mmCIF file with all atom_site columns, C-alpha atoms in Angstrom:
data_model
loop_
_atom_site.group_PDB
_atom_site.id
_atom_site.type_symbol
_atom_site.label_atom_id
_atom_site.label_alt_id
_atom_site.label_comp_id
_atom_site.label_asym_id
_atom_site.label_entity_id
_atom_site.label_seq_id
_atom_site.pdbx_PDB_ins_code
_atom_site.Cartn_x
_atom_site.Cartn_y
_atom_site.Cartn_z
_atom_site.occupancy
_atom_site.B_iso_or_equiv
_atom_site.pdbx_formal_charge
_atom_site.auth_seq_id
_atom_site.auth_comp_id
_atom_site.auth_asym_id
_atom_site.auth_atom_id
_atom_site.pdbx_PDB_model_num
ATOM 1   C CA . LEU A 1 1   ? -26.440 -3.554  12.402  1.00 91.00 ? 1068 LEU A CA 1
ATOM 2   C CA . GLU A 1 2   ? -29.490 -5.117  12.821  1.00 90.00 ? 1069 GLU A CA 1
ATOM 3   C CA . LYS A 1 3   ? -31.553 -2.315  12.993  1.00 91.00 ? 1070 LYS A CA 1
ATOM 4   C CA . ALA A 1 4   ? -29.990 -0.615  9.619   1.00 90.00 ? 1071 ALA A CA 1
ATOM 5   C CA . ALA A 1 5   ? -30.116 -3.365  8.791   1.00 89.00 ? 1072 ALA A CA 1
ATOM 6   C CA . GLU A 1 6   ? -34.082 -2.923  8.392   1.00 89.00 ? 1073 GLU A CA 1
ATOM 7   C CA . CYS A 1 7   ? -34.174 0.567   8.651   1.00 89.00 ? 1074 CYS A CA 1
ATOM 8   C CA . ARG A 1 8   ? -31.127 1.432   5.670   1.00 89.00 ? 1075 ARG A CA 1
ATOM 9   C CA . PRO A 1 9   ? -30.616 4.445   7.236   1.00 90.00 ? 1076 PRO A CA 1
ATOM 10  C CA . HIS A 1 10  ? -28.915 7.167   4.025   1.00 87.00 ? 1077 HIS A CA 1
ATOM 11  C CA . LEU A 1 11  ? -25.999 7.984   7.406   1.00 90.00 ? 1078 LEU A CA 1
ATOM 12  C CA . ILE A 1 12  ? -25.532 6.872   10.163  1.00 91.00 ? 1079 ILE A CA 1
ATOM 13  C CA . LEU A 1 13  ? -24.002 8.424   12.845  1.00 91.00 ? 1080 LEU A CA 1
ATOM 14  C CA . LEU A 1 14  ? -21.065 5.902   14.565  1.00 90.00 ? 1081 LEU A CA 1
ATOM 15  C CA . ASP A 1 15  ? -18.660 6.747   17.646  1.00 89.00 ? 1082 ASP A CA 1
ATOM 16  C CA . MET A 1 16  ? -15.611 4.819   17.769  1.00 87.00 ? 1083 MET A CA 1
ATOM 17  C CA . MET A 1 17  ? -15.200 3.968   21.142  1.00 87.00 ? 1084 MET A CA 1
ATOM 18  C CA . MET A 1 18  ? -18.447 1.984   21.751  1.00 88.00 ? 1085 MET A CA 1
ATOM 19  C CA . PRO A 1 19  ? -18.973 -1.298  24.510  1.00 88.00 ? 1086 PRO A CA 1
ATOM 20  C CA . VAL A 1 20  ? -18.843 -5.291  22.782  1.00 89.00 ? 1087 VAL A CA 1
ATOM 21  C CA . MET A 1 21  ? -17.982 -3.560  18.251  1.00 91.00 ? 1088 MET A CA 1
ATOM 22  C CA . ASP A 1 22  ? -15.761 -0.807  18.723  1.00 90.00 ? 1089 ASP A CA 1
ATOM 23  C CA . GLY A 1 23  ? -16.460 1.826   15.278  1.00 90.00 ? 1090 GLY A CA 1
ATOM 24  C CA . ALA A 1 24  ? -13.849 0.651   13.342  1.00 90.00 ? 1091 ALA A CA 1
ATOM 25  C CA . GLN A 1 25  ? -15.439 -3.030  13.697  1.00 92.00 ? 1092 GLN A CA 1
ATOM 26  C CA . THR A 1 26  ? -19.144 -1.688  13.260  1.00 93.00 ? 1093 THR A CA 1
ATOM 27  C CA . CYS A 1 27  ? -17.635 0.219   10.442  1.00 91.00 ? 1094 CYS A CA 1
ATOM 28  C CA . ARG A 1 28  ? -16.698 -2.058  8.435   1.00 89.00 ? 1095 ARG A CA 1
ATOM 29  C CA . ALA A 1 29  ? -19.467 -4.463  9.399   1.00 91.00 ? 1096 ALA A CA 1
ATOM 30  C CA . ILE A 1 30  ? -21.685 -1.904  7.455   1.00 91.00 ? 1097 ILE A CA 1
ATOM 31  C CA . ARG A 1 31  ? -19.828 -2.220  4.849   1.00 87.00 ? 1098 ARG A CA 1
ATOM 32  C CA . GLU A 1 32  ? -19.853 -5.740  4.784   1.00 86.00 ? 1099 GLU A CA 1
ATOM 33  C CA . ASN A 1 33  ? -23.469 -6.089  4.440   1.00 87.00 ? 1100 ASN A CA 1
ATOM 34  C CA . PRO A 1 34  ? -24.690 -5.533  0.538   1.00 85.00 ? 1101 PRO A CA 1
ATOM 35  C CA . VAL A 1 35  ? -28.181 -3.824  1.896   1.00 86.00 ? 1102 VAL A CA 1
ATOM 36  C CA . LEU A 1 36  ? -26.149 -0.766  3.417   1.00 85.00 ? 1103 LEU A CA 1
ATOM 37  C CA . LYS A 1 37  ? -23.813 -0.129  0.721   1.00 77.00 ? 1104 LYS A CA 1
ATOM 38  C CA . ASP A 1 38  ? -25.422 3.349   -0.122  1.00 78.00 ? 1105 ASP A CA 1
ATOM 39  C CA . THR A 1 39  ? -25.280 4.249   3.899   1.00 86.00 ? 1106 THR A CA 1
ATOM 40  C CA . MET A 1 40  ? -22.455 6.312   4.391   1.00 86.00 ? 1107 MET A CA 1
ATOM 41  C CA . VAL A 1 41  ? -20.603 6.787   7.730   1.00 88.00 ? 1108 VAL A CA 1
ATOM 42  C CA . VAL A 1 42  ? -19.963 9.471   9.547   1.00 87.00 ? 1109 VAL A CA 1
ATOM 43  C CA . PHE A 1 43  ? -17.110 8.939   12.846  1.00 86.00 ? 1110 PHE A CA 1
ATOM 44  C CA . LEU A 1 44  ? -17.954 11.068  16.276  1.00 85.00 ? 1111 LEU A CA 1
ATOM 45  C CA . SER A 1 45  ? -14.661 10.479  17.711  1.00 83.00 ? 1112 SER A CA 1
ATOM 46  C CA . ALA A 1 46  ? -12.417 11.757  20.853  1.00 81.00 ? 1113 ALA A CA 1
ATOM 47  C CA . LEU A 1 47  ? -9.932  10.124  19.200  1.00 74.00 ? 1114 LEU A CA 1
ATOM 48  C CA . GLY A 1 48  ? -8.530  13.290  17.106  1.00 67.00 ? 1115 GLY A CA 1
ATOM 49  C CA . GLU A 1 49  ? -5.198  11.430  16.405  1.00 70.00 ? 1116 GLU A CA 1
ATOM 50  C CA . GLU A 1 50  ? -4.640  11.011  12.927  1.00 71.00 ? 1117 GLU A CA 1
ATOM 51  C CA . GLU A 1 51  ? -3.687  7.782   13.194  1.00 75.00 ? 1118 GLU A CA 1
ATOM 52  C CA . GLN A 1 52  ? -7.949  7.029   14.698  1.00 78.00 ? 1119 GLN A CA 1
ATOM 53  C CA . GLN A 1 53  ? -9.038  9.240   11.870  1.00 76.00 ? 1120 GLN A CA 1
ATOM 54  C CA . LEU A 1 54  ? -7.352  7.503   9.053   1.00 76.00 ? 1121 LEU A CA 1
ATOM 55  C CA . THR A 1 55  ? -8.442  3.706   10.844  1.00 79.00 ? 1122 THR A CA 1
ATOM 56  C CA . GLY A 1 56  ? -12.137 5.312   10.125  1.00 80.00 ? 1123 GLY A CA 1
ATOM 57  C CA . PHE A 1 57  ? -11.625 6.529   6.761   1.00 77.00 ? 1124 PHE A CA 1
ATOM 58  C CA . GLY A 1 58  ? -9.225  2.836   6.241   1.00 78.00 ? 1125 GLY A CA 1
ATOM 59  C CA . VAL A 1 59  ? -12.868 0.858   7.223   1.00 82.00 ? 1126 VAL A CA 1
ATOM 60  C CA . GLY A 1 60  ? -15.184 2.370   4.828   1.00 80.00 ? 1127 GLY A CA 1
ATOM 61  C CA . ALA A 1 61  ? -16.241 5.437   6.555   1.00 81.00 ? 1128 ALA A CA 1
ATOM 62  C CA . ASP A 1 62  ? -17.508 9.109   3.867   1.00 78.00 ? 1129 ASP A CA 1
ATOM 63  C CA . ASP A 1 63  ? -16.398 11.374  6.805   1.00 79.00 ? 1130 ASP A CA 1
ATOM 64  C CA . TYR A 1 64  ? -14.933 11.949  10.862  1.00 80.00 ? 1131 TYR A CA 1
ATOM 65  C CA . LEU A 1 65  ? -15.301 13.925  13.239  1.00 81.00 ? 1132 LEU A CA 1
ATOM 66  C CA . THR A 1 66  ? -13.456 14.986  16.324  1.00 80.00 ? 1133 THR A CA 1
ATOM 67  C CA . LYS A 1 67  ? -15.073 16.377  19.643  1.00 81.00 ? 1134 LYS A CA 1
ATOM 68  C CA . PRO A 1 68  ? -15.880 18.470  20.927  1.00 82.00 ? 1135 PRO A CA 1
ATOM 69  C CA . PHE A 1 69  ? -17.529 19.947  17.855  1.00 82.00 ? 1136 PHE A CA 1
ATOM 70  C CA . GLY A 1 70  ? -20.815 22.690  17.571  1.00 84.00 ? 1137 GLY A CA 1
ATOM 71  C CA . THR A 1 71  ? -23.986 21.348  16.785  1.00 87.00 ? 1138 THR A CA 1
ATOM 72  C CA . ASP A 1 72  ? -23.549 23.940  13.407  1.00 85.00 ? 1139 ASP A CA 1
ATOM 73  C CA . GLU A 1 73  ? -20.751 21.690  12.187  1.00 80.00 ? 1140 GLU A CA 1
ATOM 74  C CA . LEU A 1 74  ? -21.893 18.414  12.343  1.00 84.00 ? 1141 LEU A CA 1
ATOM 75  C CA . LEU A 1 75  ? -25.296 19.715  10.632  1.00 85.00 ? 1142 LEU A CA 1
ATOM 76  C CA . ALA A 1 76  ? -23.461 21.441  8.053   1.00 79.00 ? 1143 ALA A CA 1
ATOM 77  C CA . ARG A 1 77  ? -20.558 17.785  7.834   1.00 77.00 ? 1144 ARG A CA 1
ATOM 78  C CA . VAL A 1 78  ? -23.802 16.034  7.556   1.00 82.00 ? 1145 VAL A CA 1
ATOM 79  C CA . ARG A 1 79  ? -25.698 18.145  4.258   1.00 79.00 ? 1146 ARG A CA 1
ATOM 80  C CA . THR A 1 80  ? -22.037 17.867  2.825   1.00 73.00 ? 1147 THR A CA 1
ATOM 81  C CA . ALA A 1 81  ? -22.181 14.107  2.576   1.00 72.00 ? 1148 ALA A CA 1
ATOM 82  C CA . ILE A 1 82  ? -25.299 14.019  1.406   1.00 75.00 ? 1149 ILE A CA 1
ATOM 83  C CA . ARG A 1 83  ? -25.396 16.296  -1.125  1.00 70.00 ? 1150 ARG A CA 1
ATOM 84  C CA . HIS A 1 84  ? -22.372 14.697  -2.464  1.00 66.00 ? 1151 HIS A CA 1
ATOM 85  C CA . ASN A 1 85  ? -23.946 10.403  -1.896  1.00 66.00 ? 1152 ASN A CA 1
ATOM 86  C CA . ASN A 1 86  ? -26.328 12.548  -3.341  1.00 65.00 ? 1153 ASN A CA 1
ATOM 87  C CA . LYS A 1 87  ? -24.619 13.669  -6.005  1.00 57.00 ? 1154 LYS A CA 1
ATOM 88  C CA . LEU A 1 88  ? -22.626 10.104  -6.041  1.00 58.00 ? 1155 LEU A CA 1
ATOM 89  C CA . SER A 1 89  ? -25.353 9.223   -7.713  1.00 58.00 ? 1156 SER A CA 1
ATOM 90  C CA . ASP A 1 90  ? -26.524 11.279  -10.088 1.00 56.00 ? 1157 ASP A CA 1
ATOM 91  C CA . ASP A 1 91  ? -24.181 10.747  -11.735 1.00 54.00 ? 1158 ASP A CA 1
ATOM 92  C CA . SER A 1 92  ? -24.323 7.383   -12.180 1.00 50.00 ? 1159 SER A CA 1
ATOM 93  C CA . GLN A 1 93  ? -27.146 6.989   -13.036 1.00 51.00 ? 1160 GLN A CA 1
ATOM 94  C CA . ASN A 1 94  ? -26.446 9.499   -15.716 1.00 48.00 ? 1161 ASN A CA 1
ATOM 95  C CA . ALA A 1 95  ? -23.236 7.635   -17.287 1.00 51.00 ? 1162 ALA A CA 1
ATOM 96  C CA . ASN A 1 96  ? -24.622 4.742   -19.241 1.00 61.00 ? 1163 ASN A CA 1
ATOM 97  C CA . ARG A 1 97  ? -21.263 4.723   -20.716 1.00 81.00 ? 1164 ARG A CA 1
ATOM 98  C CA . PRO A 1 98  ? -18.453 2.397   -18.563 1.00 89.00 ? 1165 PRO A CA 1
ATOM 99  C CA . TYR A 1 99  ? -15.243 3.315   -18.037 1.00 91.00 ? 1166 TYR A CA 1
ATOM 100 C CA . ALA A 1 100 ? -12.911 0.459   -20.046 1.00 92.00 ? 1167 ALA A CA 1
ATOM 101 C CA . ALA A 1 101 ? -8.999  0.034   -19.874 1.00 91.00 ? 1168 ALA A CA 1
ATOM 102 C CA . ASP A 1 102 ? -7.012  -2.827  -20.730 1.00 89.00 ? 1169 ASP A CA 1
ATOM 103 C CA . GLY A 1 103 ? -8.223  -5.114  -18.519 1.00 93.00 ? 1170 GLY A CA 1
ATOM 104 C CA . LEU A 1 104 ? -10.556 -2.616  -15.934 1.00 95.00 ? 1171 LEU A CA 1
ATOM 105 C CA . THR A 1 105 ? -13.702 -1.311  -16.282 1.00 95.00 ? 1172 THR A CA 1
ATOM 106 C CA . ILE A 1 106 ? -15.900 0.082   -14.591 1.00 93.00 ? 1173 ILE A CA 1
ATOM 107 C CA . ASP A 1 107 ? -19.405 -0.397  -14.021 1.00 91.00 ? 1174 ASP A CA 1
ATOM 108 C CA . PHE A 1 108 ? -21.082 2.809   -12.851 1.00 89.00 ? 1175 PHE A CA 1
ATOM 109 C CA . GLU A 1 109 ? -24.529 2.627   -13.718 1.00 86.00 ? 1176 GLU A CA 1
ATOM 110 C CA . ARG A 1 110 ? -23.514 -1.195  -10.686 1.00 86.00 ? 1177 ARG A CA 1
ATOM 111 C CA . ARG A 1 111 ? -20.949 0.331   -9.565  1.00 89.00 ? 1178 ARG A CA 1
ATOM 112 C CA . LEU A 1 112 ? -19.549 -2.204  -9.672  1.00 92.00 ? 1179 LEU A CA 1
ATOM 113 C CA . VAL A 1 113 ? -15.334 -2.458  -10.495 1.00 95.00 ? 1180 VAL A CA 1
ATOM 114 C CA . THR A 1 114 ? -13.384 -5.926  -11.981 1.00 95.00 ? 1181 THR A CA 1
ATOM 115 C CA . LEU A 1 115 ? -10.472 -6.489  -13.793 1.00 95.00 ? 1182 LEU A CA 1
ATOM 116 C CA . HIS A 1 116 ? -9.658  -8.889  -15.812 1.00 94.00 ? 1183 HIS A CA 1
ATOM 117 C CA . GLY A 1 117 ? -12.953 -10.009 -15.236 1.00 93.00 ? 1184 GLY A CA 1
ATOM 118 C CA . LYS A 1 118 ? -12.689 -10.496 -11.760 1.00 95.00 ? 1185 LYS A CA 1
ATOM 119 C CA . GLU A 1 119 ? -14.389 -7.887  -8.874  1.00 94.00 ? 1186 GLU A CA 1
ATOM 120 C CA . ILE A 1 120 ? -12.181 -6.232  -6.799  1.00 94.00 ? 1187 ILE A CA 1
ATOM 121 C CA . HIS A 1 121 ? -14.395 -4.689  -3.684  1.00 92.00 ? 1188 HIS A CA 1
ATOM 122 C CA . LEU A 1 122 ? -13.587 -1.402  -2.484  1.00 92.00 ? 1189 LEU A CA 1
ATOM 123 C CA . THR A 1 123 ? -14.648 0.365   0.621   1.00 89.00 ? 1190 THR A CA 1
ATOM 124 C CA . ARG A 1 124 ? -16.934 3.218   -0.370  1.00 87.00 ? 1191 ARG A CA 1
ATOM 125 C CA . VAL A 1 125 ? -14.721 6.195   -0.097  1.00 89.00 ? 1192 VAL A CA 1
ATOM 126 C CA . GLU A 1 126 ? -12.163 4.251   -2.588  1.00 92.00 ? 1193 GLU A CA 1
ATOM 127 C CA . TYR A 1 127 ? -14.905 3.856   -4.977  1.00 93.00 ? 1194 TYR A CA 1
ATOM 128 C CA . LYS A 1 128 ? -15.424 7.699   -4.328  1.00 92.00 ? 1195 LYS A CA 1
ATOM 129 C CA . ILE A 1 129 ? -11.169 8.740   -5.871  1.00 95.00 ? 1196 ILE A CA 1
ATOM 130 C CA . VAL A 1 130 ? -11.717 5.753   -8.480  1.00 95.00 ? 1197 VAL A CA 1
ATOM 131 C CA . SER A 1 131 ? -15.036 6.769   -10.060 1.00 93.00 ? 1198 SER A CA 1
ATOM 132 C CA . LEU A 1 132 ? -14.005 10.099  -9.995  1.00 93.00 ? 1199 LEU A CA 1
ATOM 133 C CA . LEU A 1 133 ? -10.668 9.234   -11.343 1.00 94.00 ? 1200 LEU A CA 1
ATOM 134 C CA . ALA A 1 134 ? -12.246 7.551   -14.203 1.00 93.00 ? 1201 ALA A CA 1
ATOM 135 C CA . LYS A 1 135 ? -15.137 9.520   -15.293 1.00 89.00 ? 1202 LYS A CA 1
ATOM 136 C CA . ASN A 1 136 ? -12.390 12.456  -15.588 1.00 86.00 ? 1203 ASN A CA 1
ATOM 137 C CA . SER A 1 137 ? -9.309  10.118  -17.042 1.00 86.00 ? 1204 SER A CA 1
ATOM 138 C CA . GLY A 1 138 ? -6.543  11.417  -19.071 1.00 83.00 ? 1205 GLY A CA 1
ATOM 139 C CA . LYS A 1 139 ? -6.940  14.836  -17.526 1.00 84.00 ? 1206 LYS A CA 1
ATOM 140 C CA . VAL A 1 140 ? -4.648  15.345  -14.014 1.00 84.00 ? 1207 VAL A CA 1
ATOM 141 C CA . MET A 1 141 ? -7.197  15.607  -11.364 1.00 87.00 ? 1208 MET A CA 1
ATOM 142 C CA . THR A 1 142 ? -5.515  17.815  -8.543  1.00 87.00 ? 1209 THR A CA 1
ATOM 143 C CA . TYR A 1 143 ? -5.366  17.028  -4.634  1.00 88.00 ? 1210 TYR A CA 1
ATOM 144 C CA . ASP A 1 144 ? -7.206  19.129  -3.842  1.00 84.00 ? 1211 ASP A CA 1
ATOM 145 C CA . THR A 1 145 ? -10.284 19.205  -6.405  1.00 85.00 ? 1212 THR A CA 1
ATOM 146 C CA . LEU A 1 146 ? -9.873  14.800  -5.067  1.00 91.00 ? 1213 LEU A CA 1
ATOM 147 C CA . ILE A 1 147 ? -9.867  16.322  -1.369  1.00 89.00 ? 1214 ILE A CA 1
ATOM 148 C CA . ASP A 1 148 ? -12.667 19.159  -1.948  1.00 85.00 ? 1215 ASP A CA 1
ATOM 149 C CA . GLN A 1 149 ? -14.603 16.450  -3.208  1.00 86.00 ? 1216 GLN A CA 1
ATOM 150 C CA . VAL A 1 150 ? -14.809 13.113  -1.940  1.00 88.00 ? 1217 VAL A CA 1
ATOM 151 C CA . TRP A 1 151 ? -14.755 14.737  2.080   1.00 83.00 ? 1218 TRP A CA 1
ATOM 152 C CA . GLY A 1 152 ? -16.137 18.789  1.056   1.00 78.00 ? 1219 GLY A CA 1
ATOM 153 C CA . PRO A 1 153 ? -14.573 21.707  2.043   1.00 68.00 ? 1220 PRO A CA 1
ATOM 154 C CA . TYR A 1 154 ? -14.782 20.894  5.876   1.00 64.00 ? 1221 TYR A CA 1
ATOM 155 C CA . ALA A 1 155 ? -11.663 18.540  4.973   1.00 69.00 ? 1222 ALA A CA 1
ATOM 156 C CA . ASP A 1 156 ? -8.820  19.236  6.208   1.00 68.00 ? 1223 ASP A CA 1
ATOM 157 C CA . ASP A 1 157 ? -6.460  19.659  3.079   1.00 66.00 ? 1224 ASP A CA 1
ATOM 158 C CA . ASN A 1 158 ? -3.752  17.529  4.457   1.00 70.00 ? 1225 ASN A CA 1
ATOM 159 C CA . ASN A 1 159 ? -3.270  15.203  1.645   1.00 81.00 ? 1226 ASN A CA 1
ATOM 160 C CA . ARG A 1 160 ? -2.235  11.572  3.607   1.00 82.00 ? 1227 ARG A CA 1
ATOM 161 C CA . ILE A 1 161 ? -5.521  10.726  3.847   1.00 84.00 ? 1228 ILE A CA 1
ATOM 162 C CA . LEU A 1 162 ? -6.100  10.819  0.190   1.00 89.00 ? 1229 LEU A CA 1
ATOM 163 C CA . ARG A 1 163 ? -2.773  8.380   -0.357  1.00 88.00 ? 1230 ARG A CA 1
ATOM 164 C CA . VAL A 1 164 ? -3.588  6.908   2.745   1.00 88.00 ? 1231 VAL A CA 1
ATOM 165 C CA . ASN A 1 165 ? -6.668  5.983   0.377   1.00 91.00 ? 1232 ASN A CA 1
ATOM 166 C CA . MET A 1 166 ? -4.656  5.650   -3.185  1.00 93.00 ? 1233 MET A CA 1
ATOM 167 C CA . ALA A 1 167 ? -2.588  3.283   -1.821  1.00 92.00 ? 1234 ALA A CA 1
ATOM 168 C CA . ASN A 1 168 ? -4.996  0.826   -0.737  1.00 92.00 ? 1235 ASN A CA 1
ATOM 169 C CA . ILE A 1 169 ? -6.736  1.247   -3.781  1.00 95.00 ? 1236 ILE A CA 1
ATOM 170 C CA . ARG A 1 170 ? -3.004  0.757   -6.262  1.00 94.00 ? 1237 ARG A CA 1
ATOM 171 C CA . ARG A 1 171 ? -2.717  -2.503  -4.032  1.00 93.00 ? 1238 ARG A CA 1
ATOM 172 C CA . LYS A 1 172 ? -6.280  -4.476  -4.578  1.00 94.00 ? 1239 LYS A CA 1
ATOM 173 C CA . ILE A 1 173 ? -5.664  -2.904  -8.614  1.00 95.00 ? 1240 ILE A CA 1
ATOM 174 C CA . GLU A 1 174 ? -2.183  -3.188  -9.742  1.00 93.00 ? 1241 GLU A CA 1
ATOM 175 C CA . GLU A 1 175 ? -0.052  -5.605  -10.124 1.00 91.00 ? 1242 GLU A CA 1
ATOM 176 C CA . ASN A 1 176 ? 2.608   -3.725  -8.931  1.00 92.00 ? 1243 ASN A CA 1
ATOM 177 C CA . PRO A 1 177 ? 1.868   -0.687  -6.750  1.00 89.00 ? 1244 PRO A CA 1
ATOM 178 C CA . GLY A 1 178 ? 5.317   0.699   -6.881  1.00 89.00 ? 1245 GLY A CA 1
ATOM 179 C CA . GLU A 1 179 ? 4.904   1.008   -11.576 1.00 92.00 ? 1246 GLU A CA 1
ATOM 180 C CA . PRO A 1 180 ? 1.137   2.031   -11.452 1.00 93.00 ? 1247 PRO A CA 1
ATOM 181 C CA . LYS A 1 181 ? -0.250  0.722   -15.067 1.00 92.00 ? 1248 LYS A CA 1
ATOM 182 C CA . TYR A 1 182 ? -3.935  3.133   -14.427 1.00 94.00 ? 1249 TYR A CA 1
ATOM 183 C CA . ILE A 1 183 ? -2.935  5.271   -11.761 1.00 95.00 ? 1250 ILE A CA 1
ATOM 184 C CA . PHE A 1 184 ? -0.290  7.791   -12.148 1.00 93.00 ? 1251 PHE A CA 1
ATOM 185 C CA . THR A 1 185 ? 1.005   10.494  -9.634  1.00 90.00 ? 1252 THR A CA 1
ATOM 186 C CA . GLU A 1 186 ? 1.279   13.601  -10.811 1.00 84.00 ? 1253 GLU A CA 1
ATOM 187 C CA . LEU A 1 187 ? 4.350   15.043  -8.639  1.00 81.00 ? 1254 LEU A CA 1
ATOM 188 C CA . GLY A 1 188 ? 3.449   17.597  -6.233  1.00 80.00 ? 1255 GLY A CA 1
ATOM 189 C CA . VAL A 1 189 ? 0.181   17.886  -8.389  1.00 83.00 ? 1256 VAL A CA 1
ATOM 190 C CA . GLY A 1 190 ? -1.818  14.943  -8.343  1.00 87.00 ? 1257 GLY A CA 1
ATOM 191 C CA . TYR A 1 191 ? -3.955  11.951  -9.965  1.00 93.00 ? 1258 TYR A CA 1
ATOM 192 C CA . ARG A 1 192 ? -3.968  10.691  -13.695 1.00 91.00 ? 1259 ARG A CA 1
ATOM 193 C CA . MET A 1 193 ? -6.204  7.507   -14.387 1.00 92.00 ? 1260 MET A CA 1
ATOM 194 C CA . LEU A 1 194 ? -5.317  6.009   -17.835 1.00 90.00 ? 1261 LEU A CA 1
ATOM 195 C CA . GLU A 1 195 ? -7.502  7.315   -20.420 1.00 86.00 ? 1262 GLU A CA 1
ATOM 196 C CA . ASP A 1 196 ? -10.741 5.862   -21.471 1.00 84.00 ? 1263 ASP A CA 1
ATOM 197 C CA . GLY A 1 197 ? -10.139 3.085   -23.823 1.00 74.00 ? 1264 GLY A CA 1
ATOM 198 C CA . ASN A 1 198 ? -14.468 3.166   -25.429 1.00 60.00 ? 1265 ASN A CA 1
#
């Protein structure tokens, strides 16, 4: 963690099973350090169960690769993560106008989400999902499109990880997650965000 804060790497490959601090604890510490907010984290783990993968994404991982894997697949995942991160950064620099609707604002330049003036802390993946929906507010974004744009073409097309992230997002921004007023589910299709009020 000290070395990462000193070097500020673009990407960290992190094992889930480590002594002293496991991968989930380490990833959480990385995400809590403002110096490392733009650093991508890719888990490499022998733990391939869905529950372990959900834990990895839940603490802010950008991707999760289960051992054994080939060098080509690892490099492809790394290139995809970097490409998506660069695209998100470019989008942030080009989008001058923030999203604003019914008390929820997203400042893309500052990567800041606020609800009625209070800052909402999202994981890196959660922010990617929310920013994609906000930039396409009023339109339905399919599960496949969101999965591809957030996790890349190598992601499992099972949308459970997306649903878990969406449940976490709703707990943070919705007064009543069961009756959302910002992000709506289009059953069997995808999600739609309340149209920008600007």
